Amino acid sequence: MTAFEPVDTEEREGAAFGRIRIAKTFTGGLSGTSEVRMISVGGPSGAPASYVAVEHVTGVLDGRTGSFVLQHAAWDTTGTTIRVVPGTGAGELVGITGEFHLTVDASGAHTFVLEYELG
């Protein structure tokens, strides 16, 4: 993660809503960058309770240059779903489908596995 920029917050009874811009850099089988637009809600403790986001990824995936969009959906701490949005592949990644699996270790380092197919 190279940038985490809160854009807007709104306090409500029992919840805080936020809009955030995030930038990322990827290395490995996917080498490139992404821009994320996220909307989140936090509970009374301030911890994130839920978020949705879209992420535009541009780079080289296993030797193929192009871009695609990921859609994120997460709720409490029990699960996150991140999928390639069908029809968003461009360049040599046209027709890409798949799922993005993310893990975060105790130090906060992010590791991912992108399981994908090209149509």
mmCIF file with all atom_site columns, C-alpha atoms in Angstrom:
data_model
loop_
_atom_site.group_PDB
_atom_site.id
_atom_site.type_symbol
_atom_site.label_atom_id
_atom_site.label_alt_id
_atom_site.label_comp_id
_atom_site.label_asym_id
_atom_site.label_entity_id
_atom_site.label_seq_id
_atom_site.pdbx_PDB_ins_code
_atom_site.Cartn_x
_atom_site.Cartn_y
_atom_site.Cartn_z
_atom_site.occupancy
_atom_site.B_iso_or_equiv
_atom_site.pdbx_formal_charge
_atom_site.auth_seq_id
_atom_site.auth_comp_id
_atom_site.auth_asym_id
_atom_site.auth_atom_id
_atom_site.pdbx_PDB_model_num
ATOM 1   C CA . MET A 1 1   ? 0.000   0.000   0.000   1.00 0.00 ? 1   MET A CA 1
ATOM 2   C CA . THR A 1 2   ? 1.610   3.252   -1.088  1.00 0.00 ? 2   THR A CA 1
ATOM 3   C CA . ALA A 1 3   ? -1.173  5.680   -0.130  1.00 0.00 ? 3   ALA A CA 1
ATOM 4   C CA . PHE A 1 4   ? -4.200  5.677   2.176   1.00 0.00 ? 4   PHE A CA 1
ATOM 5   C CA . GLU A 1 5   ? -6.122  8.949   1.918   1.00 0.00 ? 5   GLU A CA 1
ATOM 6   C CA . PRO A 1 6   ? -9.389  9.508   3.788   1.00 0.00 ? 6   PRO A CA 1
ATOM 7   C CA . VAL A 1 7   ? -11.598 11.651  1.553   1.00 0.00 ? 7   VAL A CA 1
ATOM 8   C CA . ASP A 1 8   ? -14.713 12.092  3.643   1.00 0.00 ? 8   ASP A CA 1
ATOM 9   C CA . THR A 1 9   ? -16.127 10.900  6.966   1.00 0.00 ? 9   THR A CA 1
ATOM 10  C CA . GLU A 1 10  ? -19.585 11.111  8.436   1.00 0.00 ? 10  GLU A CA 1
ATOM 11  C CA . GLU A 1 11  ? -20.433 10.295  12.042  1.00 0.00 ? 11  GLU A CA 1
ATOM 12  C CA . ARG A 1 12  ? -23.799 8.715   12.793  1.00 0.00 ? 12  ARG A CA 1
ATOM 13  C CA . GLU A 1 13  ? -25.195 7.198   15.955  1.00 0.00 ? 13  GLU A CA 1
ATOM 14  C CA . GLY A 1 14  ? -23.360 3.875   16.397  1.00 0.00 ? 14  GLY A CA 1
ATOM 15  C CA . ALA A 1 15  ? -21.376 4.114   13.149  1.00 0.00 ? 15  ALA A CA 1
ATOM 16  C CA . ALA A 1 16  ? -18.834 6.164   11.244  1.00 0.00 ? 16  ALA A CA 1
ATOM 17  C CA . PHE A 1 17  ? -18.902 6.184   7.442   1.00 0.00 ? 17  PHE A CA 1
ATOM 18  C CA . GLY A 1 18  ? -15.797 6.879   5.391   1.00 0.00 ? 18  GLY A CA 1
ATOM 19  C CA . ARG A 1 19  ? -14.713 7.300   1.803   1.00 0.00 ? 19  ARG A CA 1
ATOM 20  C CA . ILE A 1 20  ? -11.070 6.451   1.146   1.00 0.00 ? 20  ILE A CA 1
ATOM 21  C CA . ARG A 1 21  ? -8.617  6.485   -1.776  1.00 0.00 ? 21  ARG A CA 1
ATOM 22  C CA . ILE A 1 22  ? -5.860  3.868   -1.713  1.00 0.00 ? 22  ILE A CA 1
ATOM 23  C CA . ALA A 1 23  ? -2.882  3.299   -4.013  1.00 0.00 ? 23  ALA A CA 1
ATOM 24  C CA . LYS A 1 24  ? -0.970  0.021   -4.192  1.00 0.00 ? 24  LYS A CA 1
ATOM 25  C CA . THR A 1 25  ? 2.132   -1.382  -5.866  1.00 0.00 ? 25  THR A CA 1
ATOM 26  C CA . PHE A 1 26  ? 2.386   -5.077  -6.742  1.00 0.00 ? 26  PHE A CA 1
ATOM 27  C CA . THR A 1 27  ? 5.488   -7.224  -7.265  1.00 0.00 ? 27  THR A CA 1
ATOM 28  C CA . GLY A 1 28  ? 5.729   -10.870 -8.250  1.00 0.00 ? 28  GLY A CA 1
ATOM 29  C CA . GLY A 1 29  ? 3.545   -12.640 -10.819 1.00 0.00 ? 29  GLY A CA 1
ATOM 30  C CA . LEU A 1 30  ? 1.570   -9.380  -10.970 1.00 0.00 ? 30  LEU A CA 1
ATOM 31  C CA . SER A 1 31  ? 3.806   -6.358  -11.314 1.00 0.00 ? 31  SER A CA 1
ATOM 32  C CA . GLY A 1 32  ? 2.070   -2.997  -11.428 1.00 0.00 ? 32  GLY A CA 1
ATOM 33  C CA . THR A 1 33  ? -0.074  -0.506  -9.579  1.00 0.00 ? 33  THR A CA 1
ATOM 34  C CA . SER A 1 34  ? -3.673  -0.024  -8.591  1.00 0.00 ? 34  SER A CA 1
ATOM 35  C CA . GLU A 1 35  ? -6.053  2.690   -7.465  1.00 0.00 ? 35  GLU A CA 1
ATOM 36  C CA . VAL A 1 36  ? -8.840  1.836   -5.012  1.00 0.00 ? 36  VAL A CA 1
ATOM 37  C CA . ARG A 1 37  ? -12.035 3.687   -4.145  1.00 0.00 ? 37  ARG A CA 1
ATOM 38  C CA . MET A 1 38  ? -13.453 2.384   -0.868  1.00 0.00 ? 38  MET A CA 1
ATOM 39  C CA . ILE A 1 39  ? -16.535 3.102   1.225   1.00 0.00 ? 39  ILE A CA 1
ATOM 40  C CA . SER A 1 40  ? -16.412 1.791   4.784   1.00 0.00 ? 40  SER A CA 1
ATOM 41  C CA . VAL A 1 41  ? -18.388 1.792   7.995   1.00 0.00 ? 41  VAL A CA 1
ATOM 42  C CA . GLY A 1 42  ? -16.873 1.468   11.447  1.00 0.00 ? 42  GLY A CA 1
ATOM 43  C CA . GLY A 1 43  ? -18.585 0.494   14.655  1.00 0.00 ? 43  GLY A CA 1
ATOM 44  C CA . PRO A 1 44  ? -18.529 2.367   17.964  1.00 0.00 ? 44  PRO A CA 1
ATOM 45  C CA . SER A 1 45  ? -15.015 1.074   18.773  1.00 0.00 ? 45  SER A CA 1
ATOM 46  C CA . GLY A 1 46  ? -13.736 2.649   15.542  1.00 0.00 ? 46  GLY A CA 1
ATOM 47  C CA . ALA A 1 47  ? -12.740 -0.681  14.032  1.00 0.00 ? 47  ALA A CA 1
ATOM 48  C CA . PRO A 1 48  ? -13.891 -1.292  10.460  1.00 0.00 ? 48  PRO A CA 1
ATOM 49  C CA . ALA A 1 49  ? -17.107 -3.289  10.431  1.00 0.00 ? 49  ALA A CA 1
ATOM 50  C CA . SER A 1 50  ? -17.691 -3.462  6.688   1.00 0.00 ? 50  SER A CA 1
ATOM 51  C CA . TYR A 1 51  ? -16.406 -2.104  3.396   1.00 0.00 ? 51  TYR A CA 1
ATOM 52  C CA . VAL A 1 52  ? -16.975 -2.209  -0.347  1.00 0.00 ? 52  VAL A CA 1
ATOM 53  C CA . ALA A 1 53  ? -14.438 -1.093  -2.910  1.00 0.00 ? 53  ALA A CA 1
ATOM 54  C CA . VAL A 1 54  ? -13.468 -1.128  -6.561  1.00 0.00 ? 54  VAL A CA 1
ATOM 55  C CA . GLU A 1 55  ? -9.825  -1.357  -7.586  1.00 0.00 ? 55  GLU A CA 1
ATOM 56  C CA . HIS A 1 56  ? -8.385  -0.614  -11.035 1.00 0.00 ? 56  HIS A CA 1
ATOM 57  C CA . VAL A 1 57  ? -5.218  -2.698  -11.538 1.00 0.00 ? 57  VAL A CA 1
ATOM 58  C CA . THR A 1 58  ? -2.705  -1.881  -14.302 1.00 0.00 ? 58  THR A CA 1
ATOM 59  C CA . GLY A 1 59  ? 0.450   -3.839  -15.000 1.00 0.00 ? 59  GLY A CA 1
ATOM 60  C CA . VAL A 1 60  ? 1.960   -7.094  -16.191 1.00 0.00 ? 60  VAL A CA 1
ATOM 61  C CA . LEU A 1 61  ? 0.366   -10.376 -15.105 1.00 0.00 ? 61  LEU A CA 1
ATOM 62  C CA . ASP A 1 62  ? 2.485   -13.436 -15.873 1.00 0.00 ? 62  ASP A CA 1
ATOM 63  C CA . GLY A 1 63  ? 3.971   -11.677 -18.934 1.00 0.00 ? 63  GLY A CA 1
ATOM 64  C CA . ARG A 1 64  ? 0.697   -10.159 -20.202 1.00 0.00 ? 64  ARG A CA 1
ATOM 65  C CA . THR A 1 65  ? 0.277   -6.375  -20.121 1.00 0.00 ? 65  THR A CA 1
ATOM 66  C CA . GLY A 1 66  ? -3.103  -4.823  -19.410 1.00 0.00 ? 66  GLY A CA 1
ATOM 67  C CA . SER A 1 67  ? -5.598  -3.866  -16.745 1.00 0.00 ? 67  SER A CA 1
ATOM 68  C CA . PHE A 1 68  ? -8.705  -5.107  -14.946 1.00 0.00 ? 68  PHE A CA 1
ATOM 69  C CA . VAL A 1 69  ? -10.984 -4.168  -12.057 1.00 0.00 ? 69  VAL A CA 1
ATOM 70  C CA . LEU A 1 70  ? -11.392 -5.962  -8.726  1.00 0.00 ? 70  LEU A CA 1
ATOM 71  C CA . GLN A 1 71  ? -14.531 -5.681  -6.581  1.00 0.00 ? 71  GLN A CA 1
ATOM 72  C CA . HIS A 1 72  ? -14.102 -6.008  -2.793  1.00 0.00 ? 72  HIS A CA 1
ATOM 73  C CA . ALA A 1 73  ? -16.777 -6.845  -0.225  1.00 0.00 ? 73  ALA A CA 1
ATOM 74  C CA . ALA A 1 74  ? -15.963 -7.413  3.450   1.00 0.00 ? 74  ALA A CA 1
ATOM 75  C CA . TRP A 1 75  ? -17.956 -7.734  6.615   1.00 0.00 ? 75  TRP A CA 1
ATOM 76  C CA . ASP A 1 76  ? -16.737 -7.761  10.230  1.00 0.00 ? 76  ASP A CA 1
ATOM 77  C CA . THR A 1 77  ? -13.624 -9.925  10.577  1.00 0.00 ? 77  THR A CA 1
ATOM 78  C CA . THR A 1 78  ? -15.051 -13.162 9.188   1.00 0.00 ? 78  THR A CA 1
ATOM 79  C CA . GLY A 1 79  ? -14.605 -12.706 5.494   1.00 0.00 ? 79  GLY A CA 1
ATOM 80  C CA . THR A 1 80  ? -13.522 -10.739 2.493   1.00 0.00 ? 80  THR A CA 1
ATOM 81  C CA . THR A 1 81  ? -14.465 -11.475 -1.086  1.00 0.00 ? 81  THR A CA 1
ATOM 82  C CA . ILE A 1 82  ? -12.417 -9.948  -3.903  1.00 0.00 ? 82  ILE A CA 1
ATOM 83  C CA . ARG A 1 83  ? -13.291 -10.853 -7.484  1.00 0.00 ? 83  ARG A CA 1
ATOM 84  C CA . VAL A 1 84  ? -12.277 -9.748  -10.947 1.00 0.00 ? 84  VAL A CA 1
ATOM 85  C CA . VAL A 1 85  ? -15.209 -7.811  -12.433 1.00 0.00 ? 85  VAL A CA 1
ATOM 86  C CA . PRO A 1 86  ? -16.180 -9.640  -15.655 1.00 0.00 ? 86  PRO A CA 1
ATOM 87  C CA . GLY A 1 87  ? -15.704 -7.598  -18.808 1.00 0.00 ? 87  GLY A CA 1
ATOM 88  C CA . THR A 1 88  ? -13.152 -5.176  -17.315 1.00 0.00 ? 88  THR A CA 1
ATOM 89  C CA . GLY A 1 89  ? -10.003 -6.769  -18.726 1.00 0.00 ? 89  GLY A CA 1
ATOM 90  C CA . ALA A 1 90  ? -8.073  -4.641  -21.232 1.00 0.00 ? 90  ALA A CA 1
ATOM 91  C CA . GLY A 1 91  ? -4.962  -5.096  -23.345 1.00 0.00 ? 91  GLY A CA 1
ATOM 92  C CA . GLU A 1 92  ? -3.609  -8.627  -23.152 1.00 0.00 ? 92  GLU A CA 1
ATOM 93  C CA . LEU A 1 93  ? -5.895  -9.291  -20.159 1.00 0.00 ? 93  LEU A CA 1
ATOM 94  C CA . VAL A 1 94  ? -9.183  -9.106  -22.094 1.00 0.00 ? 94  VAL A CA 1
ATOM 95  C CA . GLY A 1 95  ? -11.542 -11.838 -20.856 1.00 0.00 ? 95  GLY A CA 1
ATOM 96  C CA . ILE A 1 96  ? -9.886  -12.223 -17.443 1.00 0.00 ? 96  ILE A CA 1
ATOM 97  C CA . THR A 1 97  ? -12.002 -13.738 -14.659 1.00 0.00 ? 97  THR A CA 1
ATOM 98  C CA . GLY A 1 98  ? -11.029 -14.900 -11.211 1.00 0.00 ? 98  GLY A CA 1
ATOM 99  C CA . GLU A 1 99  ? -10.645 -14.303 -7.497  1.00 0.00 ? 99  GLU A CA 1
ATOM 100 C CA . PHE A 1 100 ? -8.048  -12.408 -5.489  1.00 0.00 ? 100 PHE A CA 1
ATOM 101 C CA . HIS A 1 101 ? -7.116  -13.908 -2.099  1.00 0.00 ? 101 HIS A CA 1
ATOM 102 C CA . LEU A 1 102 ? -5.513  -11.524 0.377   1.00 0.00 ? 102 LEU A CA 1
ATOM 103 C CA . THR A 1 103 ? -3.783  -12.243 3.679   1.00 0.00 ? 103 THR A CA 1
ATOM 104 C CA . VAL A 1 104 ? -2.371  -9.726  6.131   1.00 0.00 ? 104 VAL A CA 1
ATOM 105 C CA . ASP A 1 105 ? 0.234   -10.875 8.658   1.00 0.00 ? 105 ASP A CA 1
ATOM 106 C CA . ALA A 1 106 ? 0.778   -9.579  12.198  1.00 0.00 ? 106 ALA A CA 1
ATOM 107 C CA . SER A 1 107 ? 3.172   -6.881  10.947  1.00 0.00 ? 107 SER A CA 1
ATOM 108 C CA . GLY A 1 108 ? 0.552   -5.628  8.457   1.00 0.00 ? 108 GLY A CA 1
ATOM 109 C CA . ALA A 1 109 ? 2.340   -6.974  5.358   1.00 0.00 ? 109 ALA A CA 1
ATOM 110 C CA . HIS A 1 110 ? -0.118  -7.874  2.575   1.00 0.00 ? 110 HIS A CA 1
ATOM 111 C CA . THR A 1 111 ? 0.296   -11.027 0.474   1.00 0.00 ? 111 THR A CA 1
ATOM 112 C CA . PHE A 1 112 ? -2.029  -12.065 -2.321  1.00 0.00 ? 112 PHE A CA 1
ATOM 113 C CA . VAL A 1 113 ? -2.811  -14.920 -4.662  1.00 0.00 ? 113 VAL A CA 1
ATOM 114 C CA . LEU A 1 114 ? -4.731  -14.157 -7.846  1.00 0.00 ? 114 LEU A CA 1
ATOM 115 C CA . GLU A 1 115 ? -6.440  -17.231 -9.265  1.00 0.00 ? 115 GLU A CA 1
ATOM 116 C CA . TYR A 1 116 ? -7.481  -16.308 -12.792 1.00 0.00 ? 116 TYR A CA 1
ATOM 117 C CA . GLU A 1 117 ? -8.425  -17.538 -16.239 1.00 0.00 ? 117 GLU A CA 1
ATOM 118 C CA . LEU A 1 118 ? -8.251  -15.731 -19.561 1.00 0.00 ? 118 LEU A CA 1
ATOM 119 C CA . GLY A 1 119 ? -11.246 -16.247 -21.829 1.00 0.00 ? 119 GLY A CA 1
#
